[in-house]
Tab-separated table of N, CA, C and O in Angstrom:
chain	number	residue	atom	x	y	z
A	130	MET	N	-108.508	144.624	-147.388
A	130	MET	CA	-109.599	143.734	-147.038
A	130	MET	C	-109.034	142.529	-146.290
A	130	MET	O	-108.014	141.974	-146.669
A	131	GLN	N	-109.694	142.144	-145.244
A	131	GLN	CA	-109.309	140.955	-144.487
A	131	GLN	C	-109.726	139.699	-145.259
A	131	GLN	O	-110.685	139.723	-146.036
A	132	CYS	N	-109.056	138.594	-145.008
A	132	CYS	CA	-109.343	137.368	-145.746
A	132	CYS	C	-110.777	136.890	-145.516
A	132	CYS	O	-111.444	136.443	-146.447
A	133	GLY	N	-111.270	136.980	-144.292
A	133	GLY	CA	-112.644	136.555	-144.004
A	133	GLY	C	-113.678	137.417	-144.707
A	133	GLY	O	-114.710	136.916	-145.154
A	134	GLU	N	-113.387	138.713	-144.831
A	134	GLU	CA	-114.306	139.620	-145.537
A	134	GLU	C	-114.422	139.223	-147.007
A	134	GLU	O	-115.522	139.224	-147.564
A	135	LEU	N	-113.291	138.911	-147.627
A	135	LEU	CA	-113.301	138.506	-149.026
A	135	LEU	C	-114.175	137.267	-149.204
A	135	LEU	O	-115.051	137.231	-150.072
A	136	ALA	N	-113.963	136.253	-148.382
A	136	ALA	CA	-114.735	135.015	-148.502
A	136	ALA	C	-116.208	135.239	-148.165
A	136	ALA	O	-117.087	134.700	-148.844
A	137	ASN	N	-116.496	136.024	-147.132
A	137	ASN	CA	-117.889	136.319	-146.792
A	137	ASN	C	-118.590	137.066	-147.931
A	137	ASN	O	-119.727	136.750	-148.273
A	138	ASP	N	-117.912	138.056	-148.509
A	138	ASP	CA	-118.495	138.820	-149.618
A	138	ASP	C	-118.748	137.911	-150.826
A	138	ASP	O	-119.786	138.012	-151.491
A	139	TRP	N	-117.789	137.035	-151.109
A	139	TRP	CA	-117.947	136.096	-152.231
A	139	TRP	C	-119.153	135.186	-151.990
A	139	TRP	O	-120.003	135.021	-152.859
A	140	TRP	N	-119.211	134.601	-150.801
A	140	TRP	CA	-120.301	133.678	-150.485
A	140	TRP	C	-121.648	134.391	-150.574
A	140	TRP	O	-122.615	133.841	-151.086
A	141	LYS	N	-121.691	135.642	-150.097
A	141	LYS	CA	-122.930	136.416	-150.156
A	141	LYS	C	-123.339	136.695	-151.601
A	141	LYS	O	-124.524	136.659	-151.942
A	142	SER	N	-122.367	136.953	-152.474
A	142	SER	CA	-122.685	137.212	-153.882
A	142	SER	C	-123.239	135.964	-154.569
A	142	SER	O	-124.021	136.060	-155.509
A	143	VAL	N	-122.856	134.783	-154.076
A	143	VAL	CA	-123.302	133.525	-154.666
A	143	VAL	C	-124.614	133.037	-154.045
A	143	VAL	O	-125.506	132.574	-154.746
A	144	THR	N	-124.729	133.147	-152.715
A	144	THR	CA	-125.867	132.538	-152.015
A	144	THR	C	-126.866	133.543	-151.450
A	144	THR	O	-127.950	133.158	-151.043
A	145	GLY	N	-126.457	134.816	-151.351
A	145	GLY	CA	-127.322	135.822	-150.759
A	145	GLY	C	-127.177	135.948	-149.255
A	145	GLY	O	-127.851	136.751	-148.628
A	146	LYS	N	-126.289	135.147	-148.644
A	146	LYS	CA	-126.061	135.263	-147.204
A	146	LYS	C	-124.577	135.113	-146.887
A	146	LYS	O	-123.825	134.536	-147.656
A	147	SER	N	-124.187	135.645	-145.738
A	147	SER	CA	-122.790	135.591	-145.324
A	147	SER	C	-122.399	134.166	-144.947
A	147	SER	O	-123.211	133.416	-144.412
A	148	ALA	N	-121.138	133.837	-145.185
A	148	ALA	CA	-120.620	132.541	-144.751
A	148	ALA	C	-120.396	132.530	-143.245
A	148	ALA	O	-120.311	131.478	-142.635
A	149	GLY	N	-120.285	133.703	-142.642
A	149	GLY	CA	-120.099	133.784	-141.195
A	149	GLY	C	-118.669	133.565	-140.736
A	149	GLY	O	-118.433	133.258	-139.582
A	150	LEU	N	-117.720	133.751	-141.646
A	150	LEU	CA	-116.311	133.564	-141.287
A	150	LEU	C	-115.861	134.693	-140.365
A	150	LEU	O	-115.939	135.854	-140.723
A	151	GLY	N	-115.407	134.355	-139.184
A	151	GLY	CA	-114.979	135.344	-138.201
A	151	GLY	C	-113.483	135.568	-138.216
A	151	GLY	O	-112.785	135.210	-139.166
A	152	ASN	N	-112.971	136.132	-137.132
A	152	ASN	CA	-111.566	136.520	-137.060
A	152	ASN	C	-110.642	135.443	-136.521
A	152	ASN	O	-109.433	135.561	-136.656
A	153	THR	N	-111.171	134.410	-135.880
A	153	THR	CA	-110.300	133.381	-135.325
A	153	THR	C	-110.376	132.109	-136.162
A	153	THR	O	-111.333	131.899	-136.916
A	154	LEU	N	-109.390	131.256	-135.998
A	154	LEU	CA	-109.378	129.982	-136.717
A	154	LEU	C	-110.606	129.153	-136.347
A	154	LEU	O	-111.256	128.574	-137.221
A	155	ASN	N	-110.952	129.124	-135.068
A	155	ASN	CA	-112.140	128.370	-134.657
A	155	ASN	C	-113.399	128.918	-135.305
A	155	ASN	O	-114.278	128.148	-135.703
A	156	ASP	N	-113.528	130.244	-135.397
A	156	ASP	CA	-114.684	130.851	-136.073
A	156	ASP	C	-114.753	130.406	-137.534
A	156	ASP	O	-115.824	130.111	-138.061
A	157	LYS	N	-113.607	130.370	-138.189
A	157	LYS	CA	-113.566	129.979	-139.602
A	157	LYS	C	-113.963	128.516	-139.770
A	157	LYS	O	-114.774	128.180	-140.632
A	158	TYR	N	-113.395	127.630	-138.936
A	158	TYR	CA	-113.750	126.210	-139.025
A	158	TYR	C	-115.226	125.990	-138.710
A	158	TYR	O	-115.897	125.187	-139.349
A	159	TYR	N	-115.760	126.715	-137.737
A	159	TYR	CA	-117.171	126.596	-137.381
A	159	TYR	C	-118.059	127.014	-138.549
A	159	TYR	O	-119.031	126.336	-138.894
A	160	ALA	N	-117.724	128.131	-139.182
A	160	ALA	CA	-118.514	128.614	-140.319
A	160	ALA	C	-118.496	127.605	-141.459
A	160	ALA	O	-119.541	127.320	-142.058
A	161	ILE	N	-117.325	127.051	-141.760
A	161	ILE	CA	-117.215	126.067	-142.840
A	161	ILE	C	-118.048	124.829	-142.522
A	161	ILE	O	-118.694	124.262	-143.395
A	162	SER	N	-118.053	124.414	-141.266
A	162	SER	CA	-118.849	123.235	-140.916
A	162	SER	C	-120.337	123.511	-141.094
A	162	SER	O	-121.107	122.598	-141.387
A	163	ASN	N	-120.752	124.767	-140.973
A	163	ASN	CA	-122.162	125.113	-141.156
A	163	ASN	C	-122.570	125.233	-142.617
A	163	ASN	O	-123.729	125.016	-142.950
A	164	ILE	N	-121.646	125.615	-143.490
A	164	ILE	CA	-122.023	125.787	-144.899
A	164	ILE	C	-121.679	124.561	-145.737
A	164	ILE	O	-122.090	124.458	-146.876
A	165	GLY	N	-120.925	123.635	-145.178
A	165	GLY	CA	-120.565	122.407	-145.894
A	165	GLY	C	-119.070	122.286	-146.047
A	165	GLY	O	-118.404	123.220	-146.459
A	166	ARG	N	-118.555	121.134	-145.712
A	166	ARG	CA	-117.114	120.902	-145.746
A	166	ARG	C	-116.819	119.717	-146.653
A	166	ARG	O	-117.554	118.734	-146.651
A	167	SER	N	-115.764	119.830	-147.414
A	167	SER	CA	-115.348	118.759	-148.307
A	167	SER	C	-113.833	118.745	-148.391
A	167	SER	O	-113.191	119.786	-148.283
A	168	GLU	N	-113.276	117.588	-148.572
A	168	GLU	CA	-111.831	117.465	-148.782
A	168	GLU	C	-111.470	117.624	-150.261
A	168	GLU	O	-110.309	117.675	-150.609
A	169	GLN	N	-112.487	117.685	-151.135
A	169	GLN	CA	-112.269	117.831	-152.569
A	169	GLN	C	-112.533	119.275	-152.979
A	169	GLN	O	-113.682	119.715	-153.010
A	170	PRO	N	-111.487	120.032	-153.290
A	170	PRO	CA	-111.700	121.435	-153.662
A	170	PRO	C	-112.449	121.550	-154.981
A	170	PRO	O	-112.271	120.737	-155.889
A	171	GLN	N	-113.302	122.551	-155.048
A	171	GLN	CA	-114.038	122.871	-156.268
A	171	GLN	C	-113.931	124.370	-156.504
A	171	GLN	O	-113.850	125.147	-155.547
A	172	VAL	N	-113.942	124.768	-157.761
A	172	VAL	CA	-113.914	126.196	-158.083
A	172	VAL	C	-115.102	126.864	-157.394
A	172	VAL	O	-116.226	126.373	-157.447
A	173	GLY	N	-114.829	127.975	-156.711
A	173	GLY	CA	-115.854	128.706	-155.990
A	173	GLY	C	-115.973	128.318	-154.531
A	173	GLY	O	-116.667	128.970	-153.767
A	174	SER	N	-115.276	127.260	-154.125
A	174	SER	CA	-115.303	126.845	-152.720
A	174	SER	C	-114.485	127.806	-151.868
A	174	SER	O	-113.527	128.414	-152.331
A	175	ILE	N	-114.853	127.898	-150.603
A	175	ILE	CA	-114.066	128.644	-149.621
A	175	ILE	C	-113.111	127.654	-148.971
A	175	ILE	O	-113.505	126.540	-148.624
A	176	PHE	N	-111.849	128.058	-148.818
A	176	PHE	CA	-110.897	127.207	-148.098
A	176	PHE	C	-110.508	127.873	-146.790
A	176	PHE	O	-110.568	129.089	-146.646
A	177	VAL	N	-110.130	127.056	-145.826
A	177	VAL	CA	-109.582	127.534	-144.550
A	177	VAL	C	-108.285	126.787	-144.330
A	177	VAL	O	-108.219	125.568	-144.478
A	178	SER	N	-107.231	127.518	-143.990
A	178	SER	CA	-105.937	126.901	-143.711
A	178	SER	C	-105.299	127.582	-142.508
A	178	SER	O	-105.762	128.624	-142.053
A	179	ASN	N	-104.246	126.986	-142.025
A	179	ASN	CA	-103.522	127.557	-140.891
A	179	ASN	C	-102.019	127.406	-141.124
A	179	ASN	O	-101.334	126.693	-140.386
A	180	PRO	N	-101.485	128.081	-142.161
A	180	PRO	CA	-100.068	127.902	-142.500
A	180	PRO	C	-99.114	128.392	-141.422
A	180	PRO	O	-98.004	127.889	-141.316
A	181	LEU	N	-99.517	129.361	-140.626
A	181	LEU	CA	-98.626	129.906	-139.595
A	181	LEU	C	-98.810	129.216	-138.248
A	181	LEU	O	-98.154	129.571	-137.276
A	182	LYS	N	-99.713	128.248	-138.197
A	182	LYS	CA	-99.987	127.508	-136.955
A	182	LYS	C	-100.323	128.463	-135.813
A	182	LYS	O	-99.804	128.369	-134.718
A	183	ASN	N	-101.254	129.389	-136.093
A	183	ASN	CA	-101.676	130.351	-135.077
A	183	ASN	C	-103.173	130.191	-134.818
A	183	ASN	O	-103.800	129.276	-135.332
A	184	ASN	N	-103.753	131.066	-134.043
A	184	ASN	CA	-105.176	130.950	-133.748
A	184	ASN	C	-106.032	131.823	-134.669
A	184	ASN	O	-107.216	132.003	-134.417
A	185	ILE	N	-105.434	132.360	-135.725
A	185	ILE	CA	-106.176	133.208	-136.661
A	185	ILE	C	-106.535	132.441	-137.926
A	185	ILE	O	-107.655	132.486	-138.394
A	186	GLY	N	-105.583	131.728	-138.496
A	186	GLY	CA	-105.825	130.987	-139.729
A	186	GLY	C	-105.939	131.910	-140.928
A	186	GLY	O	-105.690	133.111	-140.850
A	187	HIS	N	-106.304	131.328	-142.044
A	187	HIS	CA	-106.404	132.065	-143.300
A	187	HIS	C	-107.519	131.448	-144.128
A	187	HIS	O	-107.785	130.251	-144.022
A	188	THR	N	-108.152	132.250	-144.945
A	188	THR	CA	-109.228	131.765	-145.802
A	188	THR	C	-109.200	132.485	-147.137
A	188	THR	O	-108.599	133.555	-147.275
A	189	GLY	N	-109.826	131.887	-148.114
A	189	GLY	CA	-109.916	132.475	-149.440
A	189	GLY	C	-110.854	131.647	-150.296
A	189	GLY	O	-111.604	130.810	-149.788
A	190	ILE	N	-110.777	131.850	-151.602
A	190	ILE	CA	-111.684	131.208	-152.546
A	190	ILE	C	-110.865	130.428	-153.560
A	190	ILE	O	-109.865	130.923	-154.085
A	191	VAL	N	-111.291	129.205	-153.853
A	191	VAL	CA	-110.631	128.389	-154.868
A	191	VAL	C	-111.030	128.935	-156.238
A	191	VAL	O	-112.208	129.001	-156.574
A	192	SER	N	-110.030	129.352	-157.022
A	192	SER	CA	-110.323	129.894	-158.350
A	192	SER	C	-110.010	128.906	-159.470
A	192	SER	O	-110.497	129.067	-160.584
A	193	ALA	N	-109.219	127.866	-159.170
A	193	ALA	CA	-108.940	126.823	-160.161
A	193	ALA	C	-108.475	125.559	-159.453
A	193	ALA	O	-107.798	125.635	-158.430
A	194	VAL	N	-108.873	124.427	-160.002
A	194	VAL	CA	-108.347	123.133	-159.566
A	194	VAL	C	-107.549	122.607	-160.756
A	194	VAL	O	-108.097	122.383	-161.838
A	195	ASN	N	-106.254	122.458	-160.567
A	195	ASN	CA	-105.349	122.104	-161.652
A	195	ASN	C	-105.301	120.595	-161.861
A	195	ASN	O	-105.637	119.826	-160.948
A	196	PRO	N	-104.891	120.147	-163.049
A	196	PRO	CA	-104.864	118.714	-163.353
A	196	PRO	C	-104.047	117.873	-162.372
A	196	PRO	O	-104.356	116.706	-162.133
A	197	ASP	N	-103.026	118.475	-161.763
A	197	ASP	CA	-102.197	117.724	-160.813
A	197	ASP	C	-102.788	117.707	-159.401
A	197	ASP	O	-102.183	117.185	-158.471
A	198	GLY	N	-103.976	118.297	-159.224
A	198	GLY	CA	-104.631	118.330	-157.916
A	198	GLY	C	-104.329	119.566	-157.095
A	198	GLY	O	-104.958	119.802	-156.071
A	199	SER	N	-103.358	120.364	-157.514
A	199	SER	CA	-103.079	121.611	-156.801
A	199	SER	C	-104.200	122.605	-157.100
A	199	SER	O	-104.993	122.419	-158.024
A	200	ILE	N	-104.266	123.657	-156.301
A	200	ILE	CA	-105.305	124.657	-156.499
A	200	ILE	C	-104.702	126.044	-156.660
A	200	ILE	O	-103.603	126.316	-156.186
A	201	THR	N	-105.432	126.910	-157.336
A	201	THR	CA	-105.124	128.325	-157.428
A	201	THR	C	-106.199	129.031	-156.626
A	201	THR	O	-107.376	128.658	-156.715
A	202	VAL	N	-105.793	130.005	-155.817
A	202	VAL	CA	-106.753	130.646	-154.919
A	202	VAL	C	-106.753	132.151	-155.082
A	202	VAL	O	-105.785	132.744	-155.554
A	203	ARG	N	-107.862	132.743	-154.673
A	203	ARG	CA	-107.974	134.198	-154.540
A	203	ARG	C	-108.010	134.471	-153.042
A	203	ARG	O	-108.781	133.839	-152.306
A	204	GLU	N	-107.165	135.368	-152.583
A	204	GLU	CA	-107.079	135.619	-151.155
A	204	GLU	C	-106.766	137.093	-150.899
A	204	GLU	O	-106.389	137.809	-151.807
A	205	ALA	N	-106.939	137.504	-149.654
A	205	ALA	CA	-106.668	138.880	-149.255
A	205	ALA	C	-105.945	138.876	-147.917
A	205	ALA	O	-106.110	137.951	-147.124
A	206	ASN	N	-105.130	139.890	-147.675
A	206	ASN	CA	-104.472	140.099	-146.395
A	206	ASN	C	-103.668	138.896	-145.911
A	206	ASN	O	-103.709	138.537	-144.741
A	207	ARG	N	-102.954	138.265	-146.786
A	207	ARG	CA	-102.125	137.124	-146.364
A	207	ARG	C	-101.008	137.635	-145.512
A	207	ARG	O	-100.307	138.576	-145.852
A	208	GLN	N	-100.815	137.020	-144.332
A	208	GLN	CA	-99.755	137.456	-143.418
A	208	GLN	C	-98.565	136.571	-143.503
A	208	GLN	O	-98.639	135.424	-143.744
């Protein structure tokens, strides 16, 4: 499963509609701006990152926010 598919499926299970996360980093950022963006992670939130500094990016779901502020995530197809 691709990372965007995982996040889209999760969002659909929660809201009944797709998050619209596409295959490019710009598509992912655009989708997040449409569903709501926050700098404060919450369990169940979708995250978008670009650890490889490419035009694809990565996304997943926040599964825990730890006391030290770090997060635990659920993700798919990490490259």
